[in-house]
Amino acid sequence: MSQFNSVTIPKQVMARQVGDETVILDLASGTYFGLDPVGTRIWQLLAEGRTLAQVSEVILAEYDVLREEVEQDLDQLVKELSARKLIELVI
Amino acid sequence: MLKCGEKTIQEKIDCVPFHRWIFNDGQIWTLFYRRGESFVLRFPDLADFEVAADGFSVLAHPVVGTSSNTITHLYLNQVLPLALSRQGKLVFHGSAVQTPFGVTAFLGESGRGKSTLAASFASSGCRFLTDDCLLLEKLDRGFSVQPSHPSIRLWDDSREALVHASAPLAPPVQHTPKARILSDDVLAFCDVAQPLRNIYFLGDGCASEVSITPMSPSEALIGLVNHSFLLDIEARDAIAAHFEELTQLVALPLYFRLDYPRHYAALPSVREAILKNASMDIHAS
């Protein structure tokens, strides 16, 4: 599991859900990023202020996936969003 | 909207450009500066254009030796789309043609075949509305495509393959060897806004046959962001408003990826596939 507890979304980052997917745009840099339906659900939960552990639990409850798989995917997504400065990680 | 001011020698501007367009070979094509509330677009060795903050007026300062045709061409193809973005318009790097099912638009990077497709359709009975600057206006239901300049820019090989030998040409310009072919009875132009039917994002030509695949809304949104003309890329409120408008635009099921082998013999089957797709799509909706 990630060493980080939760994330914050910088003010200059906006996201719009289109269909069951989401596009995130960093207004400062012009960077954008697309999320699939599961990524969209994760983004919603992060935006609500849920911790990464809580996000994992919700995804486990809503999708037919293994815990190890969820934690690995969540960790990877969070790292990728952070690398693009679309979220800030909180320990 | 365009006025011509004094000639310039393009003295150094005492601020850092906030944006620049650079060719693949590293050569600078356009430098973007702020001057008070307005903008200066510098095309090195060709001209400076001052664009008002609201985008409703443009003042050109040609470099000595730059022809008026070159100024007009730069204005229509480079400056005007950016100025329109300041007016809150939705402007994209794309071409468009009128089909029996509504307007089909083609978006893609330079060299992907937007103008070639427009010329191919226009010389086959589907009039073109624009070859480079796709301007959309919101309607009560859907969007319309506004007509642009009645000409298509083509490289010599496309011109020879698609346009009759006696087609009228605009005078040459100084920054590109591309010919600008003016519309006529054969290369037909549509000068009235028409409803938008579909938007195709052009692939890189790797396909061995014509391929049309629907795009998800998020893919379409990213594609539209990529191909938007935006003058002030630092104006967060304007970018946010633009992003919001694009989000509404992608709610409509209009978007497809289009790829096909890039040889002229394939164009009839490309046109046929596009028309068939537009037809099927309209019946489904």
PDB file of N, CA and C in Angstrom, chain B residues 32-96:
ATOM      1  N   PHE B  32       4.668  34.958 -29.258  1.00  0.00           N
ATOM      2  CA  PHE B  32       3.490  35.600 -28.661  1.00  0.00           C
ATOM      3  C   PHE B  32       3.946  36.506 -27.513  1.00  0.00           C
ATOM      4  N   TYR B  33       3.624  37.799 -27.614  1.00  0.00           N
ATOM      5  CA  TYR B  33       3.978  38.755 -26.553  1.00  0.00           C
ATOM      6  C   TYR B  33       2.723  39.448 -26.031  1.00  0.00           C
ATOM      7  N   ARG B  34       2.840  39.999 -24.817  1.00  0.00           N
ATOM      8  CA  ARG B  34       1.792  40.874 -24.292  1.00  0.00           C
ATOM      9  C   ARG B  34       2.269  42.319 -24.443  1.00  0.00           C
ATOM     10  N   ARG B  35       1.344  43.201 -24.799  1.00  0.00           N
ATOM     11  CA  ARG B  35       1.640  44.635 -24.803  1.00  0.00           C
ATOM     12  C   ARG B  35       0.449  45.305 -24.131  1.00  0.00           C
ATOM     13  N   GLY B  36       0.608  45.608 -22.851  1.00  0.00           N
ATOM     14  CA  GLY B  36      -0.546  46.089 -22.085  1.00  0.00           C
ATOM     15  C   GLY B  36      -1.589  44.987 -22.045  1.00  0.00           C
ATOM     16  N   GLU B  37      -2.799  45.341 -22.409  1.00  0.00           N
ATOM     17  CA  GLU B  37      -3.893  44.367 -22.414  1.00  0.00           C
ATOM     18  C   GLU B  37      -3.934  43.565 -23.717  1.00  0.00           C
ATOM     19  N   SER B  38      -3.245  44.087 -24.749  1.00  0.00           N
ATOM     20  CA  SER B  38      -3.343  43.434 -26.059  1.00  0.00           C
ATOM     21  C   SER B  38      -2.175  42.470 -26.281  1.00  0.00           C
ATOM     22  N   PHE B  39      -2.143  41.895 -27.456  1.00  0.00           N
ATOM     23  CA  PHE B  39      -1.144  40.875 -27.782  1.00  0.00           C
ATOM     24  C   PHE B  39      -0.392  41.274 -29.057  1.00  0.00           C
ATOM     25  N   VAL B  40       0.855  40.859 -29.128  1.00  0.00           N
ATOM     26  CA  VAL B  40       1.630  41.023 -30.363  1.00  0.00           C
ATOM     27  C   VAL B  40       2.058  39.638 -30.836  1.00  0.00           C
ATOM     28  N   LEU B  41       1.693  39.323 -32.063  1.00  0.00           N
ATOM     29  CA  LEU B  41       2.124  38.066 -32.673  1.00  0.00           C
ATOM     30  C   LEU B  41       3.211  38.400 -33.677  1.00  0.00           C
ATOM     31  N   ARG B  42       4.402  37.887 -33.430  1.00  0.00           N
ATOM     32  CA  ARG B  42       5.529  38.197 -34.320  1.00  0.00           C
ATOM     33  C   ARG B  42       5.851  37.002 -35.203  1.00  0.00           C
ATOM     34  N   PHE B  43       5.791  37.222 -36.501  1.00  0.00           N
ATOM     35  CA  PHE B  43       6.246  36.231 -37.474  1.00  0.00           C
ATOM     36  C   PHE B  43       7.597  36.735 -37.973  1.00  0.00           C
ATOM     37  N   PRO B  44       8.702  36.145 -37.501  1.00  0.00           N
ATOM     38  CA  PRO B  44      10.025  36.700 -37.782  1.00  0.00           C
ATOM     39  C   PRO B  44      10.251  36.928 -39.279  1.00  0.00           C
ATOM     40  N   ASP B  45      10.730  38.134 -39.578  1.00  0.00           N
ATOM     41  CA  ASP B  45      11.068  38.568 -40.934  1.00  0.00           C
ATOM     42  C   ASP B  45       9.854  38.733 -41.839  1.00  0.00           C
ATOM     43  N   LEU B  46       8.659  38.601 -41.287  1.00  0.00           N
ATOM     44  CA  LEU B  46       7.459  38.765 -42.126  1.00  0.00           C
ATOM     45  C   LEU B  46       6.568  39.910 -41.621  1.00  0.00           C
ATOM     46  N   ALA B  47       6.137  39.829 -40.379  1.00  0.00           N
ATOM     47  CA  ALA B  47       5.203  40.852 -39.885  1.00  0.00           C
ATOM     48  C   ALA B  47       4.961  40.700 -38.391  1.00  0.00           C
ATOM     49  N   ASP B  48       4.496  41.804 -37.793  1.00  0.00           N
ATOM     50  CA  ASP B  48       3.937  41.770 -36.446  1.00  0.00           C
ATOM     51  C   ASP B  48       2.441  42.063 -36.567  1.00  0.00           C
ATOM     52  N   PHE B  49       1.660  41.406 -35.731  1.00  0.00           N
ATOM     53  CA  PHE B  49       0.222  41.693 -35.690  1.00  0.00           C
ATOM     54  C   PHE B  49      -0.148  42.028 -34.249  1.00  0.00           C
ATOM     55  N   GLU B  50      -0.775  43.181 -34.061  1.00  0.00           N
ATOM     56  CA  GLU B  50      -1.280  43.546 -32.728  1.00  0.00           C
ATOM     57  C   GLU B  50      -2.747  43.158 -32.653  1.00  0.00           C
ATOM     58  N   VAL B  51      -3.060  42.310 -31.706  1.00  0.00           N
ATOM     59  CA  VAL B  51      -4.442  41.841 -31.547  1.00  0.00           C
ATOM     60  C   VAL B  51      -5.014  42.465 -30.280  1.00  0.00           C
ATOM     61  N   ALA B  52      -6.157  43.135 -30.415  1.00  0.00           N
ATOM     62  CA  ALA B  52      -6.799  43.746 -29.247  1.00  0.00           C
ATOM     63  C   ALA B  52      -7.186  42.677 -28.236  1.00  0.00           C
ATOM     64  N   ALA B  53      -7.273  43.081 -26.982  1.00  0.00           N
ATOM     65  CA  ALA B  53      -7.578  42.122 -25.912  1.00  0.00           C
ATOM     66  C   ALA B  53      -8.871  41.373 -26.169  1.00  0.00           C
ATOM     67  N   ASP B  54      -9.856  42.084 -26.763  1.00  0.00           N
ATOM     68  CA  ASP B  54     -11.142  41.421 -27.008  1.00  0.00           C
ATOM     69  C   ASP B  54     -11.162  40.665 -28.337  1.00  0.00           C
ATOM     70  N   GLY B  55     -10.086  40.759 -29.105  1.00  0.00           N
ATOM     71  CA  GLY B  55      -9.990  40.020 -30.366  1.00  0.00           C
ATOM     72  C   GLY B  55     -10.766  40.629 -31.515  1.00  0.00           C
ATOM     73  N   PHE B  56     -11.344  41.816 -31.313  1.00  0.00           N
ATOM     74  CA  PHE B  56     -12.192  42.377 -32.366  1.00  0.00           C
ATOM     75  C   PHE B  56     -11.433  43.269 -33.343  1.00  0.00           C
ATOM     76  N   SER B  57     -10.183  43.592 -33.069  1.00  0.00           N
ATOM     77  CA  SER B  57      -9.419  44.374 -34.048  1.00  0.00           C
ATOM     78  C   SER B  57      -7.975  43.888 -34.092  1.00  0.00           C
ATOM     79  N   VAL B  58      -7.411  43.969 -35.294  1.00  0.00           N
ATOM     80  CA  VAL B  58      -6.040  43.509 -35.514  1.00  0.00           C
ATOM     81  C   VAL B  58      -5.331  44.560 -36.367  1.00  0.00           C
ATOM     82  N   LEU B  59      -4.129  44.930 -35.942  1.00  0.00           N
ATOM     83  CA  LEU B  59      -3.327  45.894 -36.690  1.00  0.00           C
ATOM     84  C   LEU B  59      -2.050  45.194 -37.158  1.00  0.00           C
ATOM     85  N   ALA B  60      -1.846  45.180 -38.478  1.00  0.00           N
ATOM     86  CA  ALA B  60      -0.673  44.498 -39.038  1.00  0.00           C
ATOM     87  C   ALA B  60       0.461  45.489 -39.260  1.00  0.00           C
ATOM     88  N   HIS B  61       1.679  45.079 -38.930  1.00  0.00           N
ATOM     89  CA  HIS B  61       2.879  45.857 -39.226  1.00  0.00           C
ATOM     90  C   HIS B  61       3.801  44.970 -40.060  1.00  0.00           C
ATOM     91  N   PRO B  62       3.733  45.099 -41.387  1.00  0.00           N
ATOM     92  CA  PRO B  62       4.563  44.228 -42.228  1.00  0.00           C
ATOM     93  C   PRO B  62       6.031  44.619 -42.141  1.00  0.00           C
ATOM     94  N   VAL B  63       6.900  43.645 -42.226  1.00  0.00           N
ATOM     95  CA  VAL B  63       8.319  43.927 -42.411  1.00  0.00           C
ATOM     96  C   VAL B  63       8.482  44.438 -43.848  1.00  0.00           C
ATOM     97  N   VAL B  64       9.410  45.381 -44.038  1.00  0.00           N
ATOM     98  CA  VAL B  64       9.638  45.915 -45.382  1.00  0.00           C
ATOM     99  C   VAL B  64       9.905  44.747 -46.342  1.00  0.00           C
ATOM    100  N   GLY B  65       9.175  44.733 -47.434  1.00  0.00           N
ATOM    101  CA  GLY B  65       9.376  43.673 -48.423  1.00  0.00           C
ATOM    102  C   GLY B  65       8.340  42.561 -48.342  1.00  0.00           C
ATOM    103  N   THR B  66       7.553  42.548 -47.278  1.00  0.00           N
ATOM    104  CA  THR B  66       6.509  41.524 -47.173  1.00  0.00           C
ATOM    105  C   THR B  66       5.307  41.954 -48.017  1.00  0.00           C
ATOM    106  N   SER B  67       4.863  41.071 -48.877  1.00  0.00           N
ATOM    107  CA  SER B  67       3.771  41.424 -49.793  1.00  0.00           C
ATOM    108  C   SER B  67       2.435  41.492 -49.051  1.00  0.00           C
ATOM    109  N   SER B  68       1.508  42.239 -49.637  1.00  0.00           N
ATOM    110  CA  SER B  68       0.176  42.339 -49.026  1.00  0.00           C
ATOM    111  C   SER B  68      -0.527  40.979 -49.062  1.00  0.00           C
ATOM    112  N   ASN B  69      -0.234  40.170 -50.084  1.00  0.00           N
ATOM    113  CA  ASN B  69      -0.830  38.823 -50.135  1.00  0.00           C
ATOM    114  C   ASN B  69      -0.359  37.980 -48.956  1.00  0.00           C
ATOM    115  N   THR B  70       0.906  38.134 -48.616  1.00  0.00           N
ATOM    116  CA  THR B  70       1.448  37.380 -47.479  1.00  0.00           C
ATOM    117  C   THR B  70       0.769  37.820 -46.186  1.00  0.00           C
ATOM    118  N   ILE B  71       0.580  39.121 -46.033  1.00  0.00           N
ATOM    119  CA  ILE B  71      -0.091  39.630 -44.834  1.00  0.00           C
ATOM    120  C   ILE B  71      -1.510  39.075 -44.734  1.00  0.00           C
ATOM    121  N   THR B  72      -2.216  39.129 -45.863  1.00  0.00           N
ATOM    122  CA  THR B  72      -3.593  38.614 -45.870  1.00  0.00           C
ATOM    123  C   THR B  72      -3.618  37.136 -45.502  1.00  0.00           C
ATOM    124  N   HIS B  73      -2.697  36.404 -46.073  1.00  0.00           N
ATOM    125  CA  HIS B  73      -2.631  34.965 -45.834  1.00  0.00           C
ATOM    126  C   HIS B  73      -2.327  34.671 -44.362  1.00  0.00           C
ATOM    127  N   LEU B  74      -1.337  35.376 -43.810  1.00  0.00           N
ATOM    128  CA  LEU B  74      -1.001  35.181 -42.393  1.00  0.00           C
ATOM    129  C   LEU B  74      -2.195  35.524 -41.511  1.00  0.00           C
ATOM    130  N   TYR B  75      -2.851  36.607 -41.883  1.00  0.00           N
ATOM    131  CA  TYR B  75      -4.013  37.034 -41.092  1.00  0.00           C
ATOM    132  C   TYR B  75      -5.102  35.961 -41.103  1.00  0.00           C
ATOM    133  N   LEU B  76      -5.464  35.502 -42.292  1.00  0.00           N
ATOM    134  CA  LEU B  76      -6.585  34.566 -42.405  1.00  0.00           C
ATOM    135  C   LEU B  76      -6.287  33.221 -41.749  1.00  0.00           C
ATOM    136  N   ASN B  77      -5.063  32.732 -41.932  1.00  0.00           N
ATOM    137  CA  ASN B  77      -4.765  31.371 -41.498  1.00  0.00           C
ATOM    138  C   ASN B  77      -4.174  31.268 -40.106  1.00  0.00           C
ATOM    139  N   GLN B  78      -3.539  32.312 -39.630  1.00  0.00           N
ATOM    140  CA  GLN B  78      -2.863  32.220 -38.332  1.00  0.00           C
ATOM    141  C   GLN B  78      -3.454  33.171 -37.295  1.00  0.00           C
ATOM    142  N   VAL B  79      -3.632  34.427 -37.690  1.00  0.00           N
ATOM    143  CA  VAL B  79      -3.991  35.451 -36.703  1.00  0.00           C
ATOM    144  C   VAL B  79      -5.495  35.445 -36.412  1.00  0.00           C
ATOM    145  N   LEU B  80      -6.295  35.398 -37.456  1.00  0.00           N
ATOM    146  CA  LEU B  80      -7.748  35.465 -37.265  1.00  0.00           C
ATOM    147  C   LEU B  80      -8.283  34.345 -36.357  1.00  0.00           C
ATOM    148  N   PRO B  81      -7.867  33.095 -36.566  1.00  0.00           N
ATOM    149  CA  PRO B  81      -8.380  32.052 -35.656  1.00  0.00           C
ATOM    150  C   PRO B  81      -8.044  32.332 -34.191  1.00  0.00           C
ATOM    151  N   LEU B  82      -6.841  32.879 -33.949  1.00  0.00           N
ATOM    152  CA  LEU B  82      -6.454  33.201 -32.572  1.00  0.00           C
ATOM    153  C   LEU B  82      -7.272  34.372 -32.032  1.00  0.00           C
ATOM    154  N   ALA B  83      -7.487  35.382 -32.907  1.00  0.00           N
ATOM    155  CA  ALA B  83      -8.298  36.539 -32.480  1.00  0.00           C
ATOM    156  C   ALA B  83      -9.722  36.092 -32.169  1.00  0.00           C
ATOM    157  N   LEU B  84     -10.247  35.202 -32.979  1.00  0.00           N
ATOM    158  CA  LEU B  84     -11.613  34.709 -32.735  1.00  0.00           C
ATOM    159  C   LEU B  84     -11.712  33.985 -31.389  1.00  0.00           C
ATOM    160  N   SER B  85     -10.630  33.325 -31.001  1.00  0.00           N
ATOM    161  CA  SER B  85     -10.647  32.642 -29.703  1.00  0.00           C
ATOM    162  C   SER B  85     -10.793  33.647 -28.571  1.00  0.00           C
ATOM    163  N   ARG B  86     -10.283  34.872 -28.755  1.00  0.00           N
ATOM    164  CA  ARG B  86     -10.437  35.912 -27.736  1.00  0.00           C
ATOM    165  C   ARG B  86     -11.866  36.433 -27.681  1.00  0.00           C
ATOM    166  N   GLN B  87     -12.604  36.211 -28.760  1.00  0.00           N
ATOM    167  CA  GLN B  87     -14.020  36.606 -28.773  1.00  0.00           C
ATOM    168  C   GLN B  87     -14.897  35.514 -28.163  1.00  0.00           C
ATOM    169  N   GLY B  88     -14.258  34.467 -27.672  1.00  0.00           N
ATOM    170  CA  GLY B  88     -15.013  33.381 -27.054  1.00  0.00           C
ATOM    171  C   GLY B  88     -15.514  32.356 -28.043  1.00  0.00           C
ATOM    172  N   LYS B  89     -15.016  32.426 -29.274  1.00  0.00           N
ATOM    173  CA  LYS B  89     -15.474  31.470 -30.294  1.00  0.00           C
ATOM    174  C   LYS B  89     -14.741  30.143 -30.140  1.00  0.00           C
ATOM    175  N   LEU B  90     -15.393  29.101 -30.632  1.00  0.00           N
ATOM    176  CA  LEU B  90     -14.762  27.777 -30.675  1.00  0.00           C
ATOM    177  C   LEU B  90     -14.078  27.624 -32.030  1.00  0.00           C
ATOM    178  N   VAL B  91     -12.768  27.622 -32.035  1.00  0.00           N
ATOM    179  CA  VAL B  91     -12.017  27.573 -33.291  1.00  0.00           C
ATOM    180  C   VAL B  91     -11.012  26.429 -33.222  1.00  0.00           C
ATOM    181  N   PHE B  92     -10.991  25.631 -34.276  1.00  0.00           N
ATOM    182  CA  PHE B  92     -10.114  24.461 -34.301  1.00  0.00           C
ATOM    183  C   PHE B  92      -9.301  24.429 -35.585  1.00  0.00           C
ATOM    184  N   HIS B  93      -8.197  23.704 -35.514  1.00  0.00           N
ATOM    185  CA  HIS B  93      -7.347  23.509 -36.681  1.00  0.00           C
ATOM    186  C   HIS B  93      -7.956  22.371 -37.496  1.00  0.00           C
ATOM    187  N   GLY B  94      -8.791  22.727 -38.463  1.00  0.00           N
ATOM    188  CA  GLY B  94      -9.473  21.672 -39.197  1.00  0.00           C
ATOM    189  C   GLY B  94     -10.128  22.159 -40.470  1.00  0.00           C
ATOM    190  N   SER B  95     -10.520  21.212 -41.300  1.00  0.00           N
ATOM    191  CA  SER B  95     -11.228  21.515 -42.547  1.00  0.00           C
ATOM    192  C   SER B  95     -12.653  20.977 -42.423  1.00  0.00           C
ATOM    193  N   ALA B  96     -13.518  21.384 -43.360  1.00  0.00           N
ATOM    194  CA  ALA B  96     -14.910  20.930 -43.300  1.00  0.00           C
ATOM    195  C   ALA B  96     -15.544  20.938 -44.682  1.00  0.00           C
TER     196      ALA B  96
END
